[in-house]
């Protein structure tokens, strides 16, 4: 110990040099709170297919050129999904320029794979002229939903659908002066009868008179259609007593409103 250095001072030097903890009464650094774990984000809920933001039946301005690239991509996607389809030229009806299709396709059949029909064709009679966007929804629903329903309820493969032509330039319910039907834009289909691999033919008009299994099939078809189309009508009404009317028209400002009756 150096001369003149007190014992207390020497002890303090030793504490500082050795990194000793501060004396009692002197607060150390305040510990930071542990970060809260990030709240898990909810998993996305699969959305029911919905119409595009712009009504599919909206007539484009006269100077607008149809988007052939979009139509070509849609047709290619249909073919990859096993749809037998042929493109047609965009058109406006000569009798009523409000009618027409920007992305027309004529569909004749769908390739269906499944438990009973490993690779078989579901045919449309007659072939249907539709907008490609609507054809994609219709054929996807028939292939992925209705065909399996036939196997489940009837133990038979769905082989055919008797339907209207698809495109028809007319007013709703054929009333003169009314709004144009979604058929006038290739945005609707009327399904009258289903045929199966066992030779059975089931008309939609047999909604109430069919045997229990056939009746269950028809009700399942209509019930699932309400998730794919914004309008599902029939049977049971004066204008849709013998068929299912399906369309993807826009209802309400948001476009989310659906009619299923």
Short mmCIF file of C-alpha atoms in Angstrom, two decimals:
data_model
loop_
_atom_site.label_atom_id
_atom_site.label_comp_id
_atom_site.label_asym_id
_atom_site.label_seq_id
_atom_site.Cartn_x
_atom_site.Cartn_y
_atom_site.Cartn_z
CA UNK A 1 0.00 0.00 0.00
CA UNK A 2 1.33 3.35 -1.03
CA UNK A 3 1.99 5.84 1.74
CA UNK A 4 -0.97 8.19 2.39
CA UNK A 5 -3.59 5.89 0.73
CA UNK A 6 -6.29 4.99 3.21
CA UNK A 7 -7.66 1.49 3.59
CA UNK A 8 -11.14 2.57 2.40
CA UNK A 9 -9.73 4.16 -0.75
CA UNK A 10 -7.70 1.06 -1.52
CA UNK A 11 -10.77 -1.12 -1.13
CA UNK A 12 -12.72 1.04 -3.58
CA UNK A 13 -9.95 0.72 -6.18
CA UNK A 14 -10.03 -3.07 -5.84
CA UNK A 15 -13.85 -3.12 -6.31
CA UNK A 16 -13.72 -0.97 -9.43
CA UNK A 17 -10.87 -2.95 -10.94
CA UNK A 18 -12.57 -6.26 -10.25
CA UNK A 19 -15.94 -5.23 -11.69
CA UNK A 20 -17.73 -5.73 -8.38
CA UNK A 21 -21.50 -5.06 -8.29
CA UNK A 22 -22.56 -1.62 -7.09
CA UNK A 23 -23.25 -1.28 -3.43
CA UNK A 24 -26.75 -1.84 -2.12
CA UNK A 25 -29.01 1.12 -2.76
CA UNK A 26 -27.53 1.88 -6.21
CA UNK A 27 -29.95 0.65 -8.91
CA UNK A 28 -28.61 -1.29 -11.87
CA UNK A 29 -29.98 -1.03 -15.46
CA UNK A 30 -33.73 -1.67 -15.68
CA UNK A 31 -34.36 -4.92 -17.63
CA UNK A 32 -36.33 -4.48 -20.86
CA UNK A 33 -39.63 -6.36 -21.10
CA UNK A 34 -39.58 -9.52 -23.19
CA UNK A 35 -41.17 -8.94 -26.59
CA UNK A 36 -44.60 -10.51 -26.99
CA UNK A 37 -44.75 -13.33 -29.51
CA UNK A 38 -46.28 -12.31 -32.80
CA UNK A 39 -49.98 -13.09 -32.99
CA UNK A 40 -50.52 -15.82 -35.59
CA UNK A 41 -52.35 -14.60 -38.65
CA UNK A 42 -55.61 -16.39 -39.48
CA UNK A 43 -55.45 -18.80 -42.37
CA UNK A 44 -57.11 -17.50 -45.51
CA UNK A 45 -60.61 -18.85 -46.12
CA UNK A 46 -61.06 -20.15 -49.66
CA UNK A 47 -63.41 -17.81 -51.46
CA UNK A 48 -66.36 -18.99 -53.49
CA UNK A 49 -65.74 -18.15 -57.10
CA UNK A 50 -67.19 -14.68 -57.70
CA UNK A 51 -67.78 -12.58 -60.76
CA UNK A 52 -65.11 -10.15 -61.80
CA UNK A 53 -65.36 -6.56 -60.62
CA UNK A 54 -66.90 -5.36 -63.84
CA UNK A 55 -70.18 -6.96 -64.87
CA UNK A 56 -69.47 -9.60 -67.49
CA UNK A 57 -72.43 -8.35 -69.47
CA UNK A 58 -71.25 -4.74 -69.56
CA UNK A 59 -70.98 -3.60 -73.14
CA UNK A 60 -67.49 -2.24 -73.92
CA UNK A 61 -67.15 1.23 -75.45
CA UNK A 62 -67.24 1.22 -79.24
CA UNK A 63 -63.54 2.06 -79.47
CA UNK A 64 -62.47 -0.72 -77.11
CA UNK A 65 -60.73 -3.67 -78.74
CA UNK A 66 -61.53 -7.11 -77.27
CA UNK A 67 -58.59 -8.54 -75.36
CA UNK A 68 -57.64 -11.47 -77.58
CA UNK A 69 -54.74 -12.37 -75.32
CA UNK A 70 -57.03 -12.92 -72.31
CA UNK A 71 -59.45 -14.93 -74.46
CA UNK A 72 -56.59 -17.06 -75.79
CA UNK A 73 -55.31 -17.77 -72.28
CA UNK A 74 -58.81 -18.71 -71.16
CA UNK A 75 -59.25 -21.12 -74.07
CA UNK A 76 -55.86 -22.71 -73.38
CA UNK A 77 -56.83 -23.18 -69.72
CA UNK A 78 -60.11 -24.84 -70.74
CA UNK A 79 -58.27 -27.32 -72.94
CA UNK A 80 -55.78 -28.13 -70.19
CA UNK A 81 -58.76 -29.00 -67.99
CA UNK A 82 -60.03 -31.48 -70.57
CA UNK A 83 -62.74 -29.30 -72.11
CA UNK A 84 -63.37 -29.84 -75.82
CA UNK A 85 -63.81 -26.24 -76.94
CA UNK A 86 -63.36 -24.13 -80.04
CA UNK A 87 -62.89 -20.37 -80.10
CA UNK A 88 -65.18 -18.11 -82.10
CA UNK A 89 -64.72 -14.50 -83.16
CA UNK A 90 -66.04 -11.79 -80.81
CA UNK A 91 -69.35 -10.49 -82.11
CA UNK A 92 -72.32 -8.18 -81.65
CA UNK A 93 -75.76 -9.36 -82.68
CA UNK A 94 -77.09 -7.85 -85.90
CA UNK A 95 -80.63 -7.58 -84.50
CA UNK A 96 -79.63 -6.03 -81.17
CA UNK A 97 -76.17 -4.54 -80.70
CA UNK A 98 -76.57 -4.90 -76.94
CA UNK A 99 -76.18 -8.67 -77.36
CA UNK A 100 -72.84 -10.30 -78.03
CA UNK A 101 -69.78 -12.01 -76.55
CA UNK A 102 -66.22 -10.68 -76.36
CA UNK A 103 -64.62 -14.09 -75.64
CA UNK A 104 -66.92 -16.69 -77.25
CA UNK A 105 -66.20 -20.41 -77.19
CA UNK A 106 -68.27 -23.39 -78.29
CA UNK A 107 -68.00 -26.32 -75.87
CA UNK A 108 -68.97 -29.86 -76.83
CA UNK A 109 -67.57 -32.15 -74.11
CA UNK A 110 -65.50 -32.50 -70.95
CA UNK A 111 -63.02 -35.23 -70.12
CA UNK A 112 -63.84 -36.59 -66.67
CA UNK A 113 -61.59 -38.80 -64.55
CA UNK A 114 -62.91 -40.63 -61.52
CA UNK A 115 -63.73 -43.85 -59.71
CA UNK A 116 -66.19 -45.08 -62.33
CA UNK A 117 -65.27 -43.06 -65.40
CA UNK A 118 -61.49 -43.34 -65.51
CA UNK A 119 -61.32 -41.38 -68.73
CA UNK A 120 -64.67 -40.70 -70.30
CA UNK A 121 -66.42 -37.86 -72.00
CA UNK A 122 -69.31 -35.83 -70.64
CA UNK A 123 -71.03 -34.42 -73.71
CA UNK A 124 -73.25 -31.38 -74.18
CA UNK A 125 -76.31 -31.74 -76.38
CA UNK A 126 -76.38 -29.46 -78.27
CA UNK A 127 -72.93 -27.82 -78.08
CA UNK A 128 -73.09 -24.57 -76.13
CA UNK A 129 -71.90 -21.12 -77.22
CA UNK A 130 -70.73 -19.27 -74.11
CA UNK A 131 -68.31 -16.64 -72.95
CA UNK A 132 -65.04 -18.36 -72.10
CA UNK A 133 -65.09 -17.01 -68.55
CA UNK A 134 -68.53 -18.51 -67.91
CA UNK A 135 -67.62 -21.78 -69.66
CA UNK A 136 -64.66 -22.18 -67.29
CA UNK A 137 -66.93 -21.98 -64.22
CA UNK A 138 -69.66 -24.20 -65.70
CA UNK A 139 -67.35 -26.98 -66.87
CA UNK A 140 -65.30 -26.92 -63.67
CA UNK A 141 -68.45 -27.33 -61.57
CA UNK A 142 -69.79 -30.16 -63.75
CA UNK A 143 -66.47 -32.00 -63.75
CA UNK A 144 -65.42 -31.52 -60.12
CA UNK A 145 -68.80 -31.47 -58.35
CA UNK A 146 -71.72 -32.81 -60.39
CA UNK A 147 -69.89 -35.85 -61.82
CA UNK A 148 -68.86 -37.07 -58.32
CA UNK A 149 -72.42 -36.44 -57.09
CA UNK A 150 -73.69 -38.83 -59.77
CA UNK A 151 -71.34 -41.54 -58.54
CA UNK A 152 -72.32 -40.93 -54.91
CA UNK A 153 -76.10 -40.83 -55.35
CA UNK A 154 -76.65 -43.04 -58.41
CA UNK A 155 -73.52 -45.21 -58.60
CA UNK A 156 -73.20 -44.21 -62.25
CA UNK A 157 -70.96 -41.97 -64.31
CA UNK A 158 -72.33 -38.70 -65.67
CA UNK A 159 -72.13 -38.98 -69.45
CA UNK A 160 -74.20 -36.13 -70.83
CA UNK A 161 -76.04 -32.89 -70.20
CA UNK A 162 -78.96 -31.78 -72.34
CA UNK A 163 -78.90 -27.99 -72.26
CA UNK A 164 -80.00 -24.90 -74.07
CA UNK A 165 -77.67 -23.31 -76.63
CA UNK A 166 -76.16 -20.90 -74.09
CA UNK A 167 -76.10 -17.67 -76.06
CA UNK A 168 -79.51 -16.32 -77.05
CA UNK A 169 -80.15 -12.65 -77.81
CA UNK A 170 -83.33 -12.06 -75.81
CA UNK A 171 -84.85 -10.21 -72.88
CA UNK A 172 -85.31 -11.69 -69.41
CA UNK A 173 -88.14 -14.21 -69.40
CA UNK A 174 -88.73 -13.24 -73.05
CA UNK A 175 -90.58 -10.11 -71.97
CA UNK A 176 -90.46 -7.33 -74.60
CA UNK A 177 -88.84 -4.15 -73.32
CA UNK A 178 -87.26 -5.85 -70.33
CA UNK A 179 -83.59 -6.00 -69.42
CA UNK A 180 -81.34 -8.19 -71.51
CA UNK A 181 -80.97 -11.73 -70.21
CA UNK A 182 -77.53 -13.02 -69.22
CA UNK A 183 -78.01 -15.42 -72.13
CA UNK A 184 -77.51 -12.38 -74.38
CA UNK A 185 -73.89 -12.20 -73.22
CA UNK A 186 -73.09 -15.95 -73.15
CA UNK A 187 -73.13 -15.67 -69.39
CA UNK A 188 -75.87 -18.22 -68.64
CA UNK A 189 -76.85 -21.85 -69.20
CA UNK A 190 -80.08 -23.82 -68.93
CA UNK A 191 -79.65 -27.49 -67.97
CA UNK A 192 -82.65 -29.72 -68.78
CA UNK A 193 -81.55 -33.35 -68.40
CA UNK A 194 -78.66 -35.51 -67.20
CA UNK A 195 -77.72 -38.88 -68.69
CA UNK A 196 -75.60 -41.59 -67.09
CA UNK A 197 -73.43 -44.59 -67.92
CA UNK A 198 -76.20 -47.03 -66.91
CA UNK A 199 -78.45 -45.66 -69.64
CA UNK A 200 -80.61 -43.66 -67.26
CA UNK A 201 -81.85 -40.19 -68.25
CA UNK A 202 -82.96 -37.87 -65.46
CA UNK A 203 -84.89 -34.72 -66.43
CA UNK A 204 -84.78 -31.75 -64.09
CA UNK A 205 -88.58 -31.64 -64.44
CA UNK A 206 -88.68 -34.83 -62.30
CA UNK A 207 -87.67 -32.70 -59.30
CA UNK A 208 -90.66 -33.85 -57.24
CA UNK A 209 -91.58 -37.15 -58.92
CA UNK A 210 -88.20 -38.90 -59.16
CA UNK A 211 -87.21 -41.79 -56.84
CA UNK A 212 -85.39 -40.87 -53.64
CA UNK A 213 -81.81 -41.27 -54.93
CA UNK A 214 -82.50 -39.31 -58.13
CA UNK A 215 -84.31 -36.64 -56.14
CA UNK A 216 -81.32 -36.37 -53.78
CA UNK A 217 -78.99 -35.99 -56.77
CA UNK A 218 -81.05 -33.14 -58.26
CA UNK A 219 -81.19 -31.31 -54.94
CA UNK A 220 -77.45 -31.70 -54.44
CA UNK A 221 -76.85 -30.35 -57.94
CA UNK A 222 -78.89 -27.23 -57.26
CA UNK A 223 -77.44 -26.77 -53.78
CA UNK A 224 -73.85 -26.83 -55.00
CA UNK A 225 -74.67 -24.60 -57.97
CA UNK A 226 -75.52 -21.82 -55.54
CA UNK A 227 -71.84 -21.68 -54.57
CA UNK A 228 -70.60 -21.28 -58.15
CA UNK A 229 -73.21 -19.05 -59.79
CA UNK A 230 -74.81 -15.80 -58.68
CA UNK A 231 -78.22 -16.84 -60.02
CA UNK A 232 -79.73 -20.33 -59.73
CA UNK A 233 -83.41 -20.66 -60.67
CA UNK A 234 -85.79 -23.59 -61.09
CA UNK A 235 -87.43 -25.86 -61.21
CA UNK A 236 -90.73 -24.76 -59.77
CA UNK A 237 -91.31 -21.37 -61.36
CA UNK A 238 -93.35 -20.42 -64.39
CA UNK A 239 -90.27 -19.54 -66.44
CA UNK A 240 -87.95 -22.28 -65.13
CA UNK A 241 -90.24 -25.21 -64.41
CA UNK A 242 -88.26 -27.85 -66.31
CA UNK A 243 -84.62 -26.77 -66.04
CA UNK A 244 -81.90 -25.22 -63.91
CA UNK A 245 -81.07 -21.67 -65.00
CA UNK A 246 -77.50 -20.74 -64.03
CA UNK A 247 -75.81 -17.40 -64.62
CA UNK A 248 -73.05 -15.16 -63.29
CA UNK A 249 -74.78 -11.80 -63.52
CA UNK A 250 -73.96 -8.99 -61.12
CA UNK A 251 -76.51 -8.35 -58.36
CA UNK A 252 -76.30 -5.30 -56.12
CA UNK A 253 -73.54 -2.71 -55.86
CA UNK A 254 -71.00 -5.08 -54.34
CA UNK A 255 -71.71 -7.94 -56.74
CA UNK A 256 -71.83 -10.36 -53.80
CA UNK A 257 -75.61 -10.75 -53.68
CA UNK A 258 -76.89 -14.11 -54.90
CA UNK A 259 -80.25 -15.46 -55.99
CA UNK A 260 -80.79 -19.16 -55.29
CA UNK A 261 -84.37 -20.32 -55.56
#
